[in-house]
Coordinates of C-alpha atoms and ligand atoms in Angstrom, one line a residue:
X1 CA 0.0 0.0 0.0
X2 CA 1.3 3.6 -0.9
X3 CA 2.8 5.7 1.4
X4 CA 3.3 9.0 0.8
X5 CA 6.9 10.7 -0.7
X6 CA 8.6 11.1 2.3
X7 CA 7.6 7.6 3.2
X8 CA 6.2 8.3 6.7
X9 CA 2.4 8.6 6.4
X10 CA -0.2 6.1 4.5
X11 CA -1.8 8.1 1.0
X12 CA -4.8 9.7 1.9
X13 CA -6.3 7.7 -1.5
X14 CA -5.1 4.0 0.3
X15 CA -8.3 1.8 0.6
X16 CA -8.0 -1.8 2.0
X17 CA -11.9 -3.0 0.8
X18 CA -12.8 -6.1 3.2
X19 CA -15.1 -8.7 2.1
X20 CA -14.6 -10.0 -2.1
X21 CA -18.3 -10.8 -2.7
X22 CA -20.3 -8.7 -5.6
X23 CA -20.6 -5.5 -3.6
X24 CA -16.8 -5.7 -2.6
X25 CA -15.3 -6.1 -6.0
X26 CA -17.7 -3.7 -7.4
X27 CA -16.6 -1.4 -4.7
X28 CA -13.1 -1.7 -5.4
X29 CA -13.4 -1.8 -9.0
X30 CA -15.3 2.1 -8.7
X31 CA -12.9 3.4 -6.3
X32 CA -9.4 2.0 -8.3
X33 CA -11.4 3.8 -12.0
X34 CA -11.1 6.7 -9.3
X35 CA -7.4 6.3 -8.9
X36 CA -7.4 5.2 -5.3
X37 CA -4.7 2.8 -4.7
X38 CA -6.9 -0.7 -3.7
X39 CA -6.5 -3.7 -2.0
X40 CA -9.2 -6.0 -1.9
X41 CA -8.8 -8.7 1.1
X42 CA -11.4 -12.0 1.5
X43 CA -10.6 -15.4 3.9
X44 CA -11.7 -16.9 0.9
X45 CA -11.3 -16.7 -3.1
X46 CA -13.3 -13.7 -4.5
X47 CA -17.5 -14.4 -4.8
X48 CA -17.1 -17.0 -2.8
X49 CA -19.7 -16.1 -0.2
X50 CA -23.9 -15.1 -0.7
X51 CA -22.8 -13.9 -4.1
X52 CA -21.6 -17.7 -5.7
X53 CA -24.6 -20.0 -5.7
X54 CA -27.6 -17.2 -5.5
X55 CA -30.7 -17.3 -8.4
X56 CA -28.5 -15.2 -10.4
X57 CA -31.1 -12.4 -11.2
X58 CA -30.0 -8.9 -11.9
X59 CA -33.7 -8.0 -10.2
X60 CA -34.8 -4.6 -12.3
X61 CA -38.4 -5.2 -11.1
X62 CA -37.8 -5.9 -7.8
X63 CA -39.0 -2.4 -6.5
X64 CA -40.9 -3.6 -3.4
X65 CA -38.2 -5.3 -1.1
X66 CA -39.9 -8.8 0.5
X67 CA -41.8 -6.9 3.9
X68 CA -42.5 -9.6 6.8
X69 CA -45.7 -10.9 6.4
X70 CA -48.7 -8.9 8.5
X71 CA -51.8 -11.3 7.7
X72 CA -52.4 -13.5 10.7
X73 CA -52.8 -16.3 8.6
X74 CA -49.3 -16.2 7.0
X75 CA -47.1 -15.9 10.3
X76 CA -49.4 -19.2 11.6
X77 CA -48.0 -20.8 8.2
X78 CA -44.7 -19.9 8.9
X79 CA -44.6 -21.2 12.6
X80 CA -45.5 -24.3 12.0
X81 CA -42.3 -24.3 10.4
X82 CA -43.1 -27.6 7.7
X83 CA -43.1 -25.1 4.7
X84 CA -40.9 -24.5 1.7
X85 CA -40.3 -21.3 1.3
X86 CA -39.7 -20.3 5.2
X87 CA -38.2 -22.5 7.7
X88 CA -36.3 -21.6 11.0
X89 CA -34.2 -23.4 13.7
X90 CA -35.9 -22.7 17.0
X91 CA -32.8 -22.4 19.0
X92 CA -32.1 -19.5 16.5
X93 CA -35.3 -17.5 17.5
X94 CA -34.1 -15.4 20.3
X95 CA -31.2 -14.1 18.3
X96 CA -33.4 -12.9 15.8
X97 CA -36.3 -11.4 17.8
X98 CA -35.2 -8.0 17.9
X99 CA -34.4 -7.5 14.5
X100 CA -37.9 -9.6 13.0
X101 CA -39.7 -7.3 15.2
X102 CA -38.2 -4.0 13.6
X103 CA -38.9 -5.6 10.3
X104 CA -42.4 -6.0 11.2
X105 CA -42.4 -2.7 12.0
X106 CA -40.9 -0.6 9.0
X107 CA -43.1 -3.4 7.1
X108 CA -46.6 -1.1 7.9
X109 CA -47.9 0.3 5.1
X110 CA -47.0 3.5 5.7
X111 CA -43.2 3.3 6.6
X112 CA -42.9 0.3 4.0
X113 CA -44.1 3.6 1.3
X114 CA -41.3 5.1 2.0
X115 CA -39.4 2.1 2.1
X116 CA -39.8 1.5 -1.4
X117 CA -38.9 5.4 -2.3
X118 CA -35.5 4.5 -1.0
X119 CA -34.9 1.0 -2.6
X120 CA -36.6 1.7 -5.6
X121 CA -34.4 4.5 -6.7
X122 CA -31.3 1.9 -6.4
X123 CA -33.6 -1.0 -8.5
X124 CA -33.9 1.3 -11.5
X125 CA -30.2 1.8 -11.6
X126 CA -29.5 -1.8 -11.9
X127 CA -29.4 -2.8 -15.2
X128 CA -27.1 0.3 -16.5
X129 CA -24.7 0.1 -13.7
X130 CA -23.9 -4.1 -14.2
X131 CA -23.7 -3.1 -18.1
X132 CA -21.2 -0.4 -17.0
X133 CA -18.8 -2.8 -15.6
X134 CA -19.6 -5.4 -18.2
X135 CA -19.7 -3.8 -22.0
X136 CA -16.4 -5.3 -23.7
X137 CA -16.0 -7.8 -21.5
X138 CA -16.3 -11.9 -21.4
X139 CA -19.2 -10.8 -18.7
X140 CA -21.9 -9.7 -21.5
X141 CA -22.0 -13.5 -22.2
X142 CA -23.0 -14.1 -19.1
X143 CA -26.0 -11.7 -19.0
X144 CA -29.1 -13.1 -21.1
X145 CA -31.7 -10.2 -21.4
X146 CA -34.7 -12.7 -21.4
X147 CA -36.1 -11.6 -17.4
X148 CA -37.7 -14.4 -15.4
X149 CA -41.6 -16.1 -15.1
X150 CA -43.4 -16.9 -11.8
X151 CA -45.9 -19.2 -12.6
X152 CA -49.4 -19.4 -10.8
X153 CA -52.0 -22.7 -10.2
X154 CA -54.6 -20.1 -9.1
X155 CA -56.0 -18.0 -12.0
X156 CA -57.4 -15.4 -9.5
X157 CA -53.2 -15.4 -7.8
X158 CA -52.5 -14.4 -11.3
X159 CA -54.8 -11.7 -11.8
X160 CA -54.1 -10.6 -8.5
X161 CA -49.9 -10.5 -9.8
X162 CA -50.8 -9.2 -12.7
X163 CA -52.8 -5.6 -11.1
X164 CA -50.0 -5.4 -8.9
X165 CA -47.4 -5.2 -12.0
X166 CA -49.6 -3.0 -13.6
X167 CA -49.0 -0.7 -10.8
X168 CA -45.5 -1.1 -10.5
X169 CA -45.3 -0.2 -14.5
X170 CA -46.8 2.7 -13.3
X171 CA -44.8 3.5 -10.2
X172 CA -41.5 2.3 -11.3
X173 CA -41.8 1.7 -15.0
X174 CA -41.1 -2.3 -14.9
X175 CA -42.4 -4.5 -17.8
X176 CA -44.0 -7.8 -17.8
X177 CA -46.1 -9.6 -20.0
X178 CA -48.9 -12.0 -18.6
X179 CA -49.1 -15.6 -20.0
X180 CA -51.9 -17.7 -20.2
X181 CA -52.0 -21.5 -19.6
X182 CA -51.4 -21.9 -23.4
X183 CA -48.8 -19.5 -23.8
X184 CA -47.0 -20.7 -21.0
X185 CA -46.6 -24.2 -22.4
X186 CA -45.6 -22.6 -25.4
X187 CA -43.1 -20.8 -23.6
X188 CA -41.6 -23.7 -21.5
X189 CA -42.9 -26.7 -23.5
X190 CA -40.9 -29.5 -21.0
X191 CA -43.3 -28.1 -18.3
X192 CA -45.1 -31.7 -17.0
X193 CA -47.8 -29.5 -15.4
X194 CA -50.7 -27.3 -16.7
X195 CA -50.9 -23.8 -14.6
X196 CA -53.1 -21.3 -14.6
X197 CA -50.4 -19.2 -16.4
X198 CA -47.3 -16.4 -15.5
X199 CA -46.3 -13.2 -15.1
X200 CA -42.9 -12.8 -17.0
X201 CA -41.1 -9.9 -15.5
X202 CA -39.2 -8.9 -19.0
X203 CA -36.0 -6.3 -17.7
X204 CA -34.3 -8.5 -15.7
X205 CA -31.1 -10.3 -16.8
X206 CA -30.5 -13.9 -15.8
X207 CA -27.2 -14.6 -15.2
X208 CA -25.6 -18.3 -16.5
X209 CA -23.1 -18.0 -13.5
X210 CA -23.1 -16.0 -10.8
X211 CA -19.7 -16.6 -9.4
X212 CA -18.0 -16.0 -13.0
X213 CA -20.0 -12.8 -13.2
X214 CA -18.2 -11.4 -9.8
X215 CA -14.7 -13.4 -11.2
X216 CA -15.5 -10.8 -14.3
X217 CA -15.4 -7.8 -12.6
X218 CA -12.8 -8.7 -10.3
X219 CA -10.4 -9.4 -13.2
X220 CA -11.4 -5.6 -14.4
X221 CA -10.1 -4.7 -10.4
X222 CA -6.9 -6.3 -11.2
X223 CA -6.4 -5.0 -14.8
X224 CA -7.0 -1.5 -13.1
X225 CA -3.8 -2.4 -10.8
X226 CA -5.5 -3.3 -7.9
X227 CA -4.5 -5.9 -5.7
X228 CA -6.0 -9.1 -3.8
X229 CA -4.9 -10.5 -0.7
X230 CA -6.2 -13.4 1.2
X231 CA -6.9 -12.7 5.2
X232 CA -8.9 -12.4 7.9
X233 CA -11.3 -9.1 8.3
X234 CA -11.8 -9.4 11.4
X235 CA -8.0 -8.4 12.7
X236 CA -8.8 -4.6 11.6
X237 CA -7.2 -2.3 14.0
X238 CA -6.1 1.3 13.6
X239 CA -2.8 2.0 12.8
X240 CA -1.2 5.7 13.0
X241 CA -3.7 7.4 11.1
X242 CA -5.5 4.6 9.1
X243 CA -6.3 1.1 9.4
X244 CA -4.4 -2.1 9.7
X245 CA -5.1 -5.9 8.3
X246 CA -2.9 -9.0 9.1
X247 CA -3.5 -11.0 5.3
X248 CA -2.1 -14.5 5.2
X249 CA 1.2 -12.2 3.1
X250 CA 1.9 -10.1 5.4
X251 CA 0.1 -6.8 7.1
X252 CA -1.9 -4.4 5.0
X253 CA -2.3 -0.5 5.8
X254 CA -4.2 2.0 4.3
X255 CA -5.5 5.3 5.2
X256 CA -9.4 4.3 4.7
X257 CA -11.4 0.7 5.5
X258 CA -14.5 -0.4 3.4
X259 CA -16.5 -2.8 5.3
X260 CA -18.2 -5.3 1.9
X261 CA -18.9 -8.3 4.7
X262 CA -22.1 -9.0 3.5
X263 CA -23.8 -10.9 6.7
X264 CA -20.5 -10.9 8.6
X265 CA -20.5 -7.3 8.6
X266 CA -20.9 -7.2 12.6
X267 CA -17.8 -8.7 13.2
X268 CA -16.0 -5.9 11.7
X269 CA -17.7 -3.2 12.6
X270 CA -18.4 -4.1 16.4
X271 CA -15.6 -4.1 17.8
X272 CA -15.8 -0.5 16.1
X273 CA -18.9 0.5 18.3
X274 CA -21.6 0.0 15.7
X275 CA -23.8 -2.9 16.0
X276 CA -25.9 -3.0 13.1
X277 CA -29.4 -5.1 13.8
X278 CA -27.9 -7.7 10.3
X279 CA -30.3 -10.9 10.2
X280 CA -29.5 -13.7 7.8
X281 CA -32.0 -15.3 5.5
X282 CA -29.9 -18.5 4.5
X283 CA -30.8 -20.2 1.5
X284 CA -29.2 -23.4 -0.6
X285 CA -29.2 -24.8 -4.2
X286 CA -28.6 -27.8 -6.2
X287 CA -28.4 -28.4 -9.8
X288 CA -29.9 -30.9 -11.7
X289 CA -29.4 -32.1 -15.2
X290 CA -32.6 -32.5 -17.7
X291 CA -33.7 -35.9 -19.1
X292 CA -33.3 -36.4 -22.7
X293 CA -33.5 -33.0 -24.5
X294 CA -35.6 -31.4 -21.8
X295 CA -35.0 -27.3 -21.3
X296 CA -35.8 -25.0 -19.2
X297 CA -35.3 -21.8 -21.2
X298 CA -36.5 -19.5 -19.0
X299 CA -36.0 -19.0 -15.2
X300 CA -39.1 -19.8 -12.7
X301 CA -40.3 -19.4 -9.6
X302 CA -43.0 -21.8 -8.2
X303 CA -44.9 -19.0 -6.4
X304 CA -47.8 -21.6 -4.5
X305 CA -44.6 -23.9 -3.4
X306 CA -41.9 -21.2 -3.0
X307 CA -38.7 -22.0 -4.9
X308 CA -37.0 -20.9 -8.0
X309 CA -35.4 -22.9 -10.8
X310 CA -32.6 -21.3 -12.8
X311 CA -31.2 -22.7 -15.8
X312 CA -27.6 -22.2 -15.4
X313 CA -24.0 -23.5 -17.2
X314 CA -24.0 -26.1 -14.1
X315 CA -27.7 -27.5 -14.9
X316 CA -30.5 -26.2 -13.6
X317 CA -30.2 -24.5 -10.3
X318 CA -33.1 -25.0 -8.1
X319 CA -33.0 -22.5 -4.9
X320 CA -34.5 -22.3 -1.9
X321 CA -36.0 -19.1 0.1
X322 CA -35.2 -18.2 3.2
X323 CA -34.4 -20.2 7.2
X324 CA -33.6 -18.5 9.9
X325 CA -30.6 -20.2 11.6
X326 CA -27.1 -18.9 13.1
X327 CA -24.9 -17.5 9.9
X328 CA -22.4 -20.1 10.4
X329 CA -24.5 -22.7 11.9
X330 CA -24.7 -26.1 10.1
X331 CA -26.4 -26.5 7.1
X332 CA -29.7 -28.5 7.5
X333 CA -31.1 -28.3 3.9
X334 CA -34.3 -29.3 5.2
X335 CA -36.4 -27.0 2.2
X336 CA -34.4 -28.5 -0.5
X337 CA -35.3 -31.8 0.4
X338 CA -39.5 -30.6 0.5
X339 CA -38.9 -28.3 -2.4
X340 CA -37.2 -31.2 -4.9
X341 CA -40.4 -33.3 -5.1
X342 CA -42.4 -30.4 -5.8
X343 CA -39.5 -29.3 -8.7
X344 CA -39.8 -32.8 -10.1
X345 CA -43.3 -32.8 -10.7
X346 CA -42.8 -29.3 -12.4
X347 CA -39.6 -30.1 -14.8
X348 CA -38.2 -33.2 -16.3
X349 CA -35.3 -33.2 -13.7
X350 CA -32.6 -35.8 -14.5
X351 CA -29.8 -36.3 -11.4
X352 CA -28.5 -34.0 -8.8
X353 CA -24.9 -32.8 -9.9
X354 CA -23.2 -32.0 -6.3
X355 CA -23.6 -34.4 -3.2
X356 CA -23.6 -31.4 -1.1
X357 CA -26.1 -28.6 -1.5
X358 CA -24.2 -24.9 -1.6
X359 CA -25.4 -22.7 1.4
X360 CA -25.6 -18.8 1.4
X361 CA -26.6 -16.1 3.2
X362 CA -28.5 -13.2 2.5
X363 CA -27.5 -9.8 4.7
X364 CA -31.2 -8.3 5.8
X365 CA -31.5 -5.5 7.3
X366 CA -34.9 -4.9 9.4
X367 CA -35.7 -1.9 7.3
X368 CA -35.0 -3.4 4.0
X369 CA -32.4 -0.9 2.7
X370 CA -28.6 -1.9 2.7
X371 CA -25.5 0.1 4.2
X372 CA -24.2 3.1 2.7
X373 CA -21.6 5.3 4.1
X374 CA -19.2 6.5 7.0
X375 CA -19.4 4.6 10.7
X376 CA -20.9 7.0 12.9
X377 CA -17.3 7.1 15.2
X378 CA -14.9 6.0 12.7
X379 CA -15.4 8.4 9.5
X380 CA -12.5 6.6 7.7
X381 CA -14.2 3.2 7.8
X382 CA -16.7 3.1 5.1
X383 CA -20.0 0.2 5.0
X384 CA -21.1 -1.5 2.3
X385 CA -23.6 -4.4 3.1
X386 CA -27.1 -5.5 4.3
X387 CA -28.2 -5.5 0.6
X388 CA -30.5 -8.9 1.3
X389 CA -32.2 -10.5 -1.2
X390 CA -30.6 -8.3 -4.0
X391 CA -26.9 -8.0 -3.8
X392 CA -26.4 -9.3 -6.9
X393 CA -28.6 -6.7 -8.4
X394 CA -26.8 -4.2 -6.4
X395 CA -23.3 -4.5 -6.1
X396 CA -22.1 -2.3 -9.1
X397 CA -24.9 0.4 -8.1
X398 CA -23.7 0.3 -4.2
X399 CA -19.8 0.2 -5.9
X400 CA -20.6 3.3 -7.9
X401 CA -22.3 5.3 -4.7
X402 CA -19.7 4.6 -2.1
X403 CA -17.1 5.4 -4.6
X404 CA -18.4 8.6 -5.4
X405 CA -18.9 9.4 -2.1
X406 CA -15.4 8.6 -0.5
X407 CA -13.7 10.6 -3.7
X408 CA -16.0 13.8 -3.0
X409 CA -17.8 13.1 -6.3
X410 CA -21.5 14.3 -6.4
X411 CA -23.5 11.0 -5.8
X412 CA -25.4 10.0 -8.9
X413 CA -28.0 8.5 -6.0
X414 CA -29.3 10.5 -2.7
X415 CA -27.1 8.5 -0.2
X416 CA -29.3 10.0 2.9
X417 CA -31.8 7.1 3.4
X418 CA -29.0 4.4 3.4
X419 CA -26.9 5.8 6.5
X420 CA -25.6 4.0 9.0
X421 CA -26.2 5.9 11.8
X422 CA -30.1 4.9 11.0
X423 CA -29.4 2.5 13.6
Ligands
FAD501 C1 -30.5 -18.8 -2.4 C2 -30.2 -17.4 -2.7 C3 -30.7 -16.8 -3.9 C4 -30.4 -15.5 -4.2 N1 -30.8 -14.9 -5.4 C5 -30.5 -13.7 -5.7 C6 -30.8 -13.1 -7.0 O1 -31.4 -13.8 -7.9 N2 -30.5 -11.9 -7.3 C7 -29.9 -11.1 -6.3 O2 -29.6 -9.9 -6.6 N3 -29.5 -11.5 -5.1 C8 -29.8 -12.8 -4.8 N4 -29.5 -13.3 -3.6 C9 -28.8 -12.4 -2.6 C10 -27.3 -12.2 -2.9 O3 -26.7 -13.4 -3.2 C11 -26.7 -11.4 -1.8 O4 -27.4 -10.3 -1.4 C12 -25.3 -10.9 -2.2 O5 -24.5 -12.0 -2.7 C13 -24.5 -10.3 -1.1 O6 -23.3 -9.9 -1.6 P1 -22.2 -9.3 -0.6 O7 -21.0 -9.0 -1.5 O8 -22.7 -8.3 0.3 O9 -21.9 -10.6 0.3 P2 -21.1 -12.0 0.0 O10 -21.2 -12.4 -1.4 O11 -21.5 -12.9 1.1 O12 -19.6 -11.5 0.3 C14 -19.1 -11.3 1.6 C15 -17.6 -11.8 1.6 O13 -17.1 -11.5 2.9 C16 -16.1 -12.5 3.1 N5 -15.8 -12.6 4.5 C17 -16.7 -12.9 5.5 N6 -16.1 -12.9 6.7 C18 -14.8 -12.6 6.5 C19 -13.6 -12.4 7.3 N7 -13.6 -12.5 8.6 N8 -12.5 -12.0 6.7 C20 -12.4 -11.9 5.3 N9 -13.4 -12.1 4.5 C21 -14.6 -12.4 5.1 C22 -16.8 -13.8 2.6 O14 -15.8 -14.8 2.3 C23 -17.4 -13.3 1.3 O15 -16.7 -13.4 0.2 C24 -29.7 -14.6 -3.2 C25 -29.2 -15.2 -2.1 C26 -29.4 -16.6 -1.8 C27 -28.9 -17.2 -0.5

């Protein structure tokens, strides 16, 4: 890392960028176009967390973030805890009741409105900001502009899906088309089911591989001169004027910290006096192969059973949606196991690929927006997390905002609303 010409002091444009997952390289990669001198510092190899085995779904319609549920009906569902789409470990519950009931809470209507102000003006940047990073690159392969379908049994779901599109076309200006049963087996012709049709959400880009995708941008990081080291995040400490990390090479010093932890964030930042209220939603995949000439060409989500299947470069992915255990407790793929019977009946699936199924974790925050900016007490260690259920969507966006802000460029979004000192 740089120091300056005398030697004695650290640059003032040093930034050691914790945490190699799509928000981190995409923050590095903004701040090294910048010219600040970078090093980029995971445990493990870069995209190796939340953002390697996600549903791969740069999200353009996702406008309203996922509130907790408010009807009665749906947290009874939930806490009988035999369902697909939510599942919890008990012993976890404690941990998580303060955080679940601030969710609840910025999920009223009213607070949720402006919720969706705040997310919805980072949505619409998606799309430009991963084409930004990804024009002349090997990474446009990877992006196929053909959105995803969620397919409905109930026709009255459907219509219900489709007058809530309509209004986010209005609101938000996100395009779908609405398939019936016909055109849906047009569409997906290996379907072994008849449904009452989809909603195909038509903006977003489906990713082949989510992991090359963040490999992509990190190579972009490295052909920028920036640097990589491998070590633990978690043995920050100030040094002189700046910050310190011990990698597995050797200690690493620069003048500013960016905190790209995803759901490990607190670890970091703690110790530092700021204890954000993080939750994890964990989620798993497995691919399958097809029988015989069988495609999918489309991604889907089962919305009655609560899953998604993604065709991907490693089969087709099928993922799970969210349980509520520790971040690093031991995976119990429980909804996998319920969701694959379900995903068979649906799709000609041939064999799983892996023996193990891949495990992530989604960063939540209770009031649905992620991390942006300065800690409160330490104005030279940056955040950069709590994206949840759309950090792939957002790394470049978040990469291009903190980058902007640490340089003392104009912000090309309103950072207020992300803050940390929210909390
Ligand atoms: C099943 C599933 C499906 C999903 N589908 C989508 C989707 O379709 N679209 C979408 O936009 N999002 C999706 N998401 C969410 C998305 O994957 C995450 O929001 C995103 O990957 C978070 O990125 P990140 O860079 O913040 O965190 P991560 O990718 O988790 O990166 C954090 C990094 O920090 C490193 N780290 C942690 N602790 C330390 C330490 N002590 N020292 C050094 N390094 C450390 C980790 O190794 C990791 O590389 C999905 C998530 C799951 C689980």
């Amino acid at each position: 890392m740089s120091r300056d010409k005398a030697g004695k002091g650290l640059m003032a444009d040093s930034v050691v960028v914790l945490g190699a997952g799509m928000v981190g390289v995409s923050v590095a990669l903004h701040l090294r176009r910048r010219g600040c001198d970078v090093v980029l510092v995971d445990r493990q190899g870069p995209g190796e967390g939340a953002s390697f085995g996600n549903g791969g779904l740069i999200q353009r319609e996702a406008v309203y973030p996922h509130a907790f549920p408010r009807s009665f009906s749906e947290l009874l569902r939930i806490a009988r805890n035999n369902a697909v789409d939510v599942s919890y470990h008990p012993l976890a519950l404690p941990s998580y009741a303060s955080p679940l009931l601030r969710y609840w809470w910025h999920s009223e209507p009213a607070r949720y409105a402006q919720v969706v102000l705040a997310w919805s003006a980072l949505i619409r940047t998606c799309l430009d900001e991963h084409l930004a990073l990804a024009r002349d690159t090997e990474a446009m392969a990877l992006l196929r502009p053909i959105g995803f379908m969620r397919l409905f049994r109930d026709p009255a779901a459907l219509e219900a899906a489709a007058a809530a599109a309509e209004i986010g076309k209005r609101e938000h200006d996100v395009n779908f088309s609405i398939l019936d049963s016909k055109a849906l087996a047009a569409a997906e012709p290996h379907l072994l089911v008849e449904r009452a049709g989809a909603l195909h959400w038509t903006d977003p880009l489906s990713v082949s591989d989510p992991h090359a995708l963040t490999l992509a941008y990190f190579r972009r990081f490295l052909e920028a001169g920036g640097s990589f080291m491998t070590g633990d995040a978690t043995t920050l400490a100030s040094a002189g004027s700046g910050w310190k990390i011990q990698a597995q090479d050797g200690p690493v010093e620069a003048a500013r910290a960016v905190v790209a932890l995803g759901a490990w964030a607190p670890k970091v930042t703690q110790p530092l006096g700021y204890a954000p209220p993080i939750f994890g939603k964990r989620g798993y995949h497995y691919h399958y192969g097809m029988q015989g000439n069988a495609v999918l060409n489309r991604p889907i989500i089962d919305t009655d059973a609560g899953f998604a299947l993604m065709p991907m470069r490693a089969g087709v992915r099928l993922t799970t949606g969210a349980e509520f255990a520790g971040t690093d407790a031991a995976a119990t793929p429980i909804q996998l196991d319920r969701a694959e019977p379900v995903a068979r009946k649906l799709l000609p699936l041939a064999d799983r690929v892996e023996d193990k199924p891949w495990l992530g974790v989604r960063p939540c925050m209770p009031d649905m927006l992620p991390v942006i900016g300065p800690l409160p007490k330490h104005a030279s260690v940056w955040c950069a997390f709590g994206h949840g259920h759309q950090g792939l969507t957002l790394g470049p966006t978040t990469g291009r905002l903190v980058a902007e802000m640490m340089t003392g460029e104009k912000p090309f979004v309103d950072p207020a609303p992300y803050r940390p000192e929210r909390f």
